[in-house]
Coordinates of C-alpha atoms and ligand atoms in Angstrom, one line a residue:
X1 CA 62.8 140.8 -71.4
X2 CA 65.4 138.7 -73.3
X3 CA 65.8 137.3 -76.7
X4 CA 65.4 133.5 -77.0
X5 CA 68.1 131.8 -79.0
X6 CA 66.5 128.9 -80.8
X7 CA 69.3 128.0 -83.2
X8 CA 72.9 129.0 -83.2
X9 CA 73.0 132.8 -83.4
X10 CA 69.3 133.0 -84.3
X11 CA 66.9 134.6 -81.8
X12 CA 63.2 135.1 -81.3
X13 CA 62.7 138.7 -80.4
X14 CA 58.9 138.9 -80.6
X15 CA 56.0 139.9 -78.4
X16 CA 53.3 137.7 -76.7
X17 CA 50.0 139.5 -76.4
X18 CA 47.7 137.7 -73.9
X19 CA 45.0 140.3 -74.3
X20 CA 44.6 140.5 -78.0
X21 CA 41.3 138.6 -78.7
X22 CA 40.2 140.4 -81.9
X23 CA 42.7 139.0 -84.4
X24 CA 43.0 141.0 -87.6
X25 CA 39.9 142.9 -86.6
X26 CA 37.4 140.1 -87.6
X27 CA 38.3 136.8 -86.0
X28 CA 38.5 135.8 -82.3
X29 CA 41.8 134.7 -80.9
X30 CA 40.5 133.4 -77.5
X31 CA 44.0 132.6 -76.2
X32 CA 45.6 135.8 -77.3
X33 CA 48.4 135.8 -79.9
X34 CA 52.1 136.2 -80.6
X35 CA 53.8 138.6 -83.0
X36 CA 57.1 136.9 -83.8
X37 CA 60.2 138.7 -85.0
X38 CA 63.5 137.1 -85.5
X39 CA 67.1 138.2 -85.3
X40 CA 70.2 136.6 -86.9
X41 CA 73.6 137.6 -85.6
X42 CA 76.1 137.6 -88.4
X43 CA 78.4 139.9 -90.3
X44 CA 75.2 141.7 -91.4
X45 CA 73.0 141.6 -88.4
X46 CA 69.5 140.9 -89.7
X47 CA 66.1 141.4 -88.2
X48 CA 63.2 139.5 -89.8
X49 CA 59.8 141.2 -89.4
X50 CA 58.8 143.5 -86.6
X51 CA 55.7 143.5 -84.4
X52 CA 52.3 145.1 -84.0
X53 CA 51.7 148.9 -83.3
X54 CA 52.6 149.8 -79.7
X55 CA 54.8 146.7 -79.3
X56 CA 58.1 148.0 -80.6
X57 CA 59.4 148.5 -77.1
X58 CA 59.2 144.8 -76.4
X59 CA 61.0 143.9 -79.6
X60 CA 63.7 146.5 -79.0
X61 CA 64.2 145.3 -75.4
X62 CA 64.6 141.7 -76.4
X63 CA 66.9 142.7 -79.3
X64 CA 68.9 144.8 -76.9
X65 CA 69.7 141.7 -74.8
X66 CA 71.7 140.4 -77.8
X67 CA 73.0 143.5 -79.5
X68 CA 72.6 147.2 -79.6
X69 CA 69.6 147.9 -81.9
X70 CA 71.7 150.4 -83.9
X71 CA 73.9 147.5 -85.0
X72 CA 71.1 145.9 -87.0
X73 CA 72.3 146.1 -90.6
X74 CA 69.5 144.5 -92.6
X75 CA 65.7 144.3 -92.1
X76 CA 63.7 141.7 -94.0
X77 CA 60.0 142.3 -94.3
X78 CA 58.1 139.1 -95.1
X79 CA 54.6 140.6 -94.9
X80 CA 53.3 144.2 -94.6
X81 CA 50.1 143.6 -92.6
X82 CA 50.2 145.8 -89.6
X83 CA 50.3 143.1 -87.0
X84 CA 53.9 142.6 -88.2
X85 CA 54.9 146.0 -89.5
X86 CA 52.8 148.3 -87.4
X87 CA 55.9 149.2 -85.5
X88 CA 58.1 149.7 -88.5
X89 CA 58.6 153.4 -88.2
X90 CA 59.7 153.1 -84.6
X91 CA 62.0 150.1 -85.3
X92 CA 63.6 151.7 -88.3
X93 CA 64.1 155.0 -86.5
X94 CA 66.0 153.2 -83.8
X95 CA 67.9 150.5 -85.8
X96 CA 68.6 152.6 -88.9
X97 CA 69.2 149.6 -91.1
X98 CA 71.5 149.8 -94.0
X99 CA 69.0 147.9 -96.2
X100 CA 65.4 146.9 -96.0
X101 CA 64.3 143.9 -98.1
X102 CA 60.7 143.2 -99.1
X103 CA 58.7 142.0 -102.1
X104 CA 57.6 144.4 -104.9
X105 CA 54.0 144.1 -103.6
X106 CA 55.1 144.8 -100.1
X107 CA 56.7 148.0 -101.3
X108 CA 53.3 149.1 -102.6
X109 CA 51.7 148.3 -99.3
X110 CA 54.5 150.2 -97.5
X111 CA 53.9 153.2 -99.7
X112 CA 50.2 153.0 -98.8
X113 CA 50.8 152.9 -95.1
X114 CA 54.0 154.9 -94.7
X115 CA 54.3 157.3 -97.6
X116 CA 55.6 160.1 -95.4
X117 CA 57.8 158.1 -93.1
X118 CA 59.5 156.0 -95.7
X119 CA 61.0 158.8 -97.8
X120 CA 64.5 157.9 -96.6
X121 CA 64.1 154.3 -95.9
X122 CA 66.7 152.2 -97.9
X123 CA 64.2 149.7 -99.3
X124 CA 65.2 147.1 -101.9
X125 CA 62.5 145.1 -103.6
X126 CA 63.3 141.4 -104.1
X127 CA 61.5 138.6 -106.0
X128 CA 61.3 134.8 -105.8
X129 CA 64.7 133.1 -105.9
X130 CA 66.7 136.3 -105.0
X131 CA 69.2 135.7 -102.2
X132 CA 71.5 137.8 -100.1
X133 CA 74.6 136.9 -98.1
X134 CA 74.6 138.1 -94.5
X135 CA 78.1 136.7 -93.8
X136 CA 78.3 133.0 -92.9
X137 CA 74.6 132.6 -93.9
X138 CA 72.4 133.2 -96.9
X139 CA 68.8 134.3 -97.0
X140 CA 66.7 133.2 -99.9
X141 CA 63.4 134.8 -100.7
X142 CA 60.3 133.2 -102.0
X143 CA 57.1 135.1 -102.8
X144 CA 53.9 133.5 -101.5
X145 CA 51.3 135.8 -103.0
X146 CA 48.0 135.7 -101.1
X147 CA 49.5 133.8 -98.2
X148 CA 48.3 135.9 -96.6
X149 CA 48.4 139.0 -98.7
X150 CA 49.6 139.8 -102.2
X151 CA 52.9 141.1 -100.6
X152 CA 53.7 138.0 -98.6
X153 CA 57.0 136.1 -99.0
X154 CA 58.9 133.6 -96.9
X155 CA 62.7 133.7 -96.2
X156 CA 64.8 130.6 -96.0
X157 CA 68.2 130.3 -94.4
X158 CA 69.8 127.1 -95.8
X159 CA 72.8 127.1 -93.4
X160 CA 70.5 127.0 -90.3
X161 CA 67.7 125.1 -92.1
X162 CA 65.1 127.6 -91.0
X163 CA 62.1 128.8 -92.9
X164 CA 60.8 132.1 -91.7
X165 CA 57.2 131.6 -92.9
X166 CA 55.4 134.8 -91.8
X167 CA 51.6 134.1 -91.4
X168 CA 51.8 130.6 -92.9
X169 CA 51.9 127.7 -90.3
X170 CA 51.0 130.1 -87.5
X171 CA 48.6 129.8 -84.6
X172 CA 47.0 132.2 -82.2
X173 CA 48.7 131.0 -79.0
X174 CA 49.9 133.3 -76.2
X175 CA 52.5 131.4 -74.1
X176 CA 55.9 131.6 -72.7
X177 CA 56.6 128.4 -74.6
X178 CA 58.5 128.7 -77.8
X179 CA 58.2 125.4 -79.6
X180 CA 55.1 123.6 -80.8
X181 CA 56.2 120.3 -79.1
X182 CA 56.1 122.1 -75.7
X183 CA 52.3 122.8 -76.0
X184 CA 49.3 120.6 -75.3
X185 CA 48.9 118.7 -78.6
X186 CA 45.1 118.8 -78.7
X187 CA 45.0 122.5 -78.0
X188 CA 47.8 123.1 -80.6
X189 CA 45.8 121.2 -83.2
X190 CA 42.7 123.2 -82.4
X191 CA 44.6 126.5 -82.7
X192 CA 46.1 125.5 -86.0
X193 CA 42.6 124.7 -87.4
X194 CA 41.2 127.9 -85.9
X195 CA 43.9 129.9 -87.6
X196 CA 43.8 128.2 -90.9
X197 CA 40.0 128.3 -91.3
X198 CA 39.7 131.9 -90.3
X199 CA 42.7 133.3 -92.1
X200 CA 44.2 131.0 -94.7
X201 CA 41.4 128.8 -96.1
X202 CA 40.4 131.0 -99.1
X203 CA 44.0 130.7 -100.3
X204 CA 44.0 126.9 -100.1
X205 CA 44.9 126.6 -103.9
X206 CA 47.9 128.7 -103.3
X207 CA 48.8 126.6 -100.2
X208 CA 48.7 123.4 -102.3
X209 CA 51.1 125.0 -104.8
X210 CA 53.4 126.3 -102.1
X211 CA 53.7 123.0 -100.1
X212 CA 55.9 121.2 -102.6
X213 CA 58.3 124.1 -102.5
X214 CA 58.5 123.9 -98.7
X215 CA 58.9 120.1 -98.9
X216 CA 61.8 120.5 -101.3
X217 CA 63.8 122.5 -98.6
X218 CA 66.0 120.9 -96.0
X219 CA 64.2 122.3 -92.9
X220 CA 64.9 121.9 -89.2
X221 CA 62.7 124.8 -88.1
X222 CA 59.6 126.6 -89.4
X223 CA 59.4 129.9 -87.7
X224 CA 56.0 131.6 -88.3
X225 CA 55.0 135.1 -87.3
X226 CA 52.3 134.0 -84.9
X227 CA 52.5 131.3 -82.2
X228 CA 55.0 128.6 -81.7
X229 CA 58.0 127.4 -83.7
X230 CA 57.9 124.0 -85.4
X231 CA 61.1 122.0 -85.0
X232 CA 62.4 118.6 -86.1
X233 CA 59.6 116.2 -86.9
X234 CA 57.0 118.8 -86.2
X235 CA 57.9 120.6 -89.5
X236 CA 56.6 117.6 -91.5
X237 CA 53.6 117.4 -89.2
X238 CA 52.5 120.9 -89.8
X239 CA 53.1 120.7 -93.6
X240 CA 51.0 117.5 -93.7
X241 CA 48.2 119.2 -91.6
X242 CA 48.2 122.1 -94.1
X243 CA 47.8 119.7 -97.0
X244 CA 44.8 118.1 -95.2
X245 CA 43.2 121.5 -94.4
X246 CA 43.8 122.8 -97.9
X247 CA 42.4 119.7 -99.6
X248 CA 39.3 119.7 -97.4
X249 CA 38.3 116.2 -98.5
X250 CA 34.7 115.3 -97.5
X251 CA 34.3 115.1 -93.7
X252 CA 31.4 113.1 -92.3
X253 CA 30.2 115.7 -89.8
X254 CA 27.7 118.6 -89.8
X255 CA 27.6 122.0 -88.2
X256 CA 24.2 123.4 -87.3
X257 CA 24.1 127.1 -86.6
X258 CA 21.0 129.0 -85.6
X259 CA 19.6 132.0 -83.8
X260 CA 16.3 132.0 -82.0
X261 CA 13.8 134.4 -80.4
X262 CA 11.5 132.1 -78.4
X263 CA 13.3 128.8 -78.8
X264 CA 11.1 127.4 -81.6
X265 CA 14.0 127.5 -84.1
X266 CA 16.3 126.1 -81.5
X267 CA 13.9 123.1 -81.2
X268 CA 14.2 122.6 -84.9
X269 CA 18.0 122.7 -84.7
X270 CA 18.0 119.8 -82.2
X271 CA 15.5 117.8 -84.3
X272 CA 17.8 118.3 -87.4
X273 CA 20.7 117.0 -85.2
X274 CA 18.7 113.9 -84.2
X275 CA 18.1 113.1 -87.8
X276 CA 21.8 113.4 -88.7
X277 CA 22.7 111.3 -85.7
X278 CA 20.3 108.5 -86.6
X279 CA 22.1 108.3 -90.0
X280 CA 25.5 108.1 -88.2
X281 CA 26.6 111.7 -89.0
X282 CA 27.8 113.6 -85.9
X283 CA 26.9 117.2 -85.6
X284 CA 27.8 120.3 -83.6
X285 CA 24.9 122.6 -82.7
X286 CA 26.1 126.3 -82.3
X287 CA 23.9 129.1 -81.1
X288 CA 25.1 132.2 -82.8
X289 CA 24.3 134.2 -79.6
X290 CA 26.9 132.1 -77.8
X291 CA 29.4 131.3 -80.6
X292 CA 31.3 133.9 -82.6
X293 CA 31.5 133.4 -86.4
X294 CA 35.2 132.5 -86.1
X295 CA 34.3 129.6 -83.8
X296 CA 31.8 128.4 -86.5
X297 CA 34.6 128.4 -89.0
X298 CA 36.8 126.4 -86.7
X299 CA 34.1 123.8 -86.3
X300 CA 33.8 123.7 -90.1
X301 CA 37.4 122.5 -90.2
X302 CA 36.0 119.0 -89.4
X303 CA 32.6 119.2 -91.2
X304 CA 31.4 119.2 -94.8
X305 CA 27.7 120.0 -94.1
X306 CA 26.2 123.2 -92.8
X307 CA 22.6 123.6 -91.7
X308 CA 21.3 127.0 -90.8
X309 CA 18.3 128.2 -88.9
X310 CA 16.7 131.5 -88.2
X311 CA 13.2 132.7 -87.3
X312 CA 11.7 135.3 -89.5
X313 CA 12.1 138.7 -88.1
X314 CA 10.9 141.8 -89.9
X315 CA 10.6 139.7 -93.1
X316 CA 14.2 138.6 -93.0
X317 CA 16.7 136.5 -91.0
X318 CA 18.1 137.5 -87.6
X319 CA 21.3 139.6 -87.9
X320 CA 23.7 137.2 -86.3
X321 CA 22.7 134.6 -88.9
X322 CA 23.3 136.8 -91.9
X323 CA 26.5 138.0 -90.3
X324 CA 27.8 134.5 -89.9
X325 CA 26.7 133.5 -93.4
X326 CA 28.5 136.5 -94.9
X327 CA 31.7 135.6 -93.0
X328 CA 31.6 132.0 -94.0
X329 CA 30.9 132.7 -97.7
X330 CA 33.8 135.1 -97.9
X331 CA 36.2 132.4 -96.5
X332 CA 35.0 129.9 -99.2
X333 CA 35.4 126.7 -97.2
X334 CA 34.4 123.5 -99.1
X335 CA 30.9 122.8 -97.8
X336 CA 29.2 120.1 -99.7
X337 CA 25.7 119.8 -98.4
X338 CA 23.4 122.1 -96.5
X339 CA 19.9 123.0 -95.4
X340 CA 17.8 125.8 -93.9
X341 CA 15.1 125.9 -91.3
X342 CA 13.2 128.4 -89.1
X343 CA 10.0 129.2 -87.3
X344 CA 7.8 132.1 -88.1
X345 CA 4.7 133.9 -86.9
X346 CA 3.0 135.4 -90.0
X347 CA 5.3 135.9 -93.0
X348 CA 8.1 133.3 -92.8
X349 CA 10.7 134.4 -95.4
X350 CA 13.8 133.4 -93.5
X351 CA 14.4 129.7 -94.5
X352 CA 14.0 130.6 -98.2
X353 CA 16.4 133.5 -97.8
X354 CA 18.9 131.2 -96.1
X355 CA 18.4 128.5 -98.8
X356 CA 19.1 131.0 -101.5
X357 CA 22.3 132.2 -99.7
X358 CA 23.5 128.6 -99.3
X359 CA 22.7 127.9 -103.0
X360 CA 24.8 131.0 -103.9
X361 CA 27.7 129.3 -102.1
X362 CA 27.3 126.3 -104.4
X363 CA 26.1 124.1 -101.5
X364 CA 24.0 121.1 -102.5
X365 CA 20.6 121.3 -100.8
X366 CA 19.0 117.9 -100.7
X367 CA 15.6 119.0 -99.4
X368 CA 13.3 122.0 -99.2
X369 CA 13.8 124.3 -96.3
X370 CA 11.8 123.5 -93.2
X371 CA 9.5 126.3 -92.3
X372 CA 7.3 125.9 -89.2
X373 CA 4.6 128.2 -87.9
X374 CA 4.8 129.4 -84.3
X375 CA 5.9 126.6 -82.0
X376 CA 6.9 123.5 -84.0
X377 CA 4.3 120.7 -83.8
X378 CA 5.3 117.1 -83.5
X379 CA 5.0 116.9 -87.3
X380 CA 7.1 120.0 -87.7
X381 CA 9.9 118.5 -85.6
X382 CA 9.6 115.3 -87.7
X383 CA 10.1 117.4 -90.8
X384 CA 13.3 118.9 -89.3
X385 CA 14.4 115.5 -88.3
X386 CA 13.8 114.2 -91.8
X387 CA 15.8 117.0 -93.2
X388 CA 18.7 115.9 -91.0
X389 CA 18.3 112.4 -92.4
X390 CA 18.3 113.7 -96.0
X391 CA 21.4 115.8 -95.4
X392 CA 23.2 112.9 -93.7
X393 CA 22.4 110.6 -96.6
X394 CA 23.6 113.2 -99.1
X395 CA 26.8 113.8 -97.1
X396 CA 27.6 110.1 -96.7
X397 CA 27.2 109.7 -100.5
X398 CA 29.8 112.5 -100.9
X399 CA 32.1 110.7 -98.5
X400 CA 31.8 107.5 -100.6
X401 CA 29.5 105.5 -98.2
Ligands
LIG1 FE1 49.6 138.2 -89.3 FE2 48.4 138.7 -92.5 O1 49.1 139.2 -90.8

């Protein structure tokens, strides 16, 4: 395995993991992912970030195609989450860097993970605006707290016009391609949305503050820690996409999620969709047996309405439904309008429980939950349809129609 030189003397030395589909332990990465690390050959040979646990061999092998790992002088740690620094002890033991640079918050994380191992590590904490010379080049550090963790920072190399952006601007793509412009554009866009809405979206206010800083830099490459490198015009494209995803302006589309026991609640889901459609609002129907909660979040990238259905089971909702709701609530996407529906046999609590959950997410609920006994009657399906119409009208009003 070899390093890939993407700018003069700047190499990608990361690892492509085609089999990692459980990203960060809570989100699906259906196409695998990439742990990117970068190496700059200069008077002070500098490695930026490492890779996930068990992947150090790949990094060291690629690095070894350029330089003996022992000749690495500096190590920059942009983010201490373990998909980037899980191989830190192994890499440090081999490279023996003269200095390790990270943010103050990253130092705390490091102490949490590696209290024993780091006793003799030459760590130097840096803050926003600090810079180091590595010879012909300079590295400037900028903290980006909560993007993705409190410890996160990005590193800018003005001479090469490269922003090493750690999690920001990443995508879960496993490929032998290196640049975004080499990948299928539609799939690339989907992977950017999937990544943003499952990882970054709660920190959208911080994204909106960080984007002007990024735009103030002269950038030829944005090199994230996951997925493909943005180059040339693509740097502006991904910054613009991040602004759109962070702003989450009203989107005229709904996502309907449901679980069902004997298909009655499923019938209601399709009736809600028909009502939305008649009002000109497209919807995506997602069975939670078939769709992971991270796929729902990806769908919500293009939707501002969420309608949720569950039959009543043991006086409450089915577990996949509560699981998805809990996940969505934690990520805090901007959902403007919603509704709840479900069938029941004898007690029928679930639509009310869902409604209360949606209300706790500050979602506007334009109508009462639809609650139908046993198999929905014609009138019951009409009520679900009418809920779709009401939600569509409320959403269109939010969209300025
Ligand atoms: Fe890719 Fe927040 O780690």
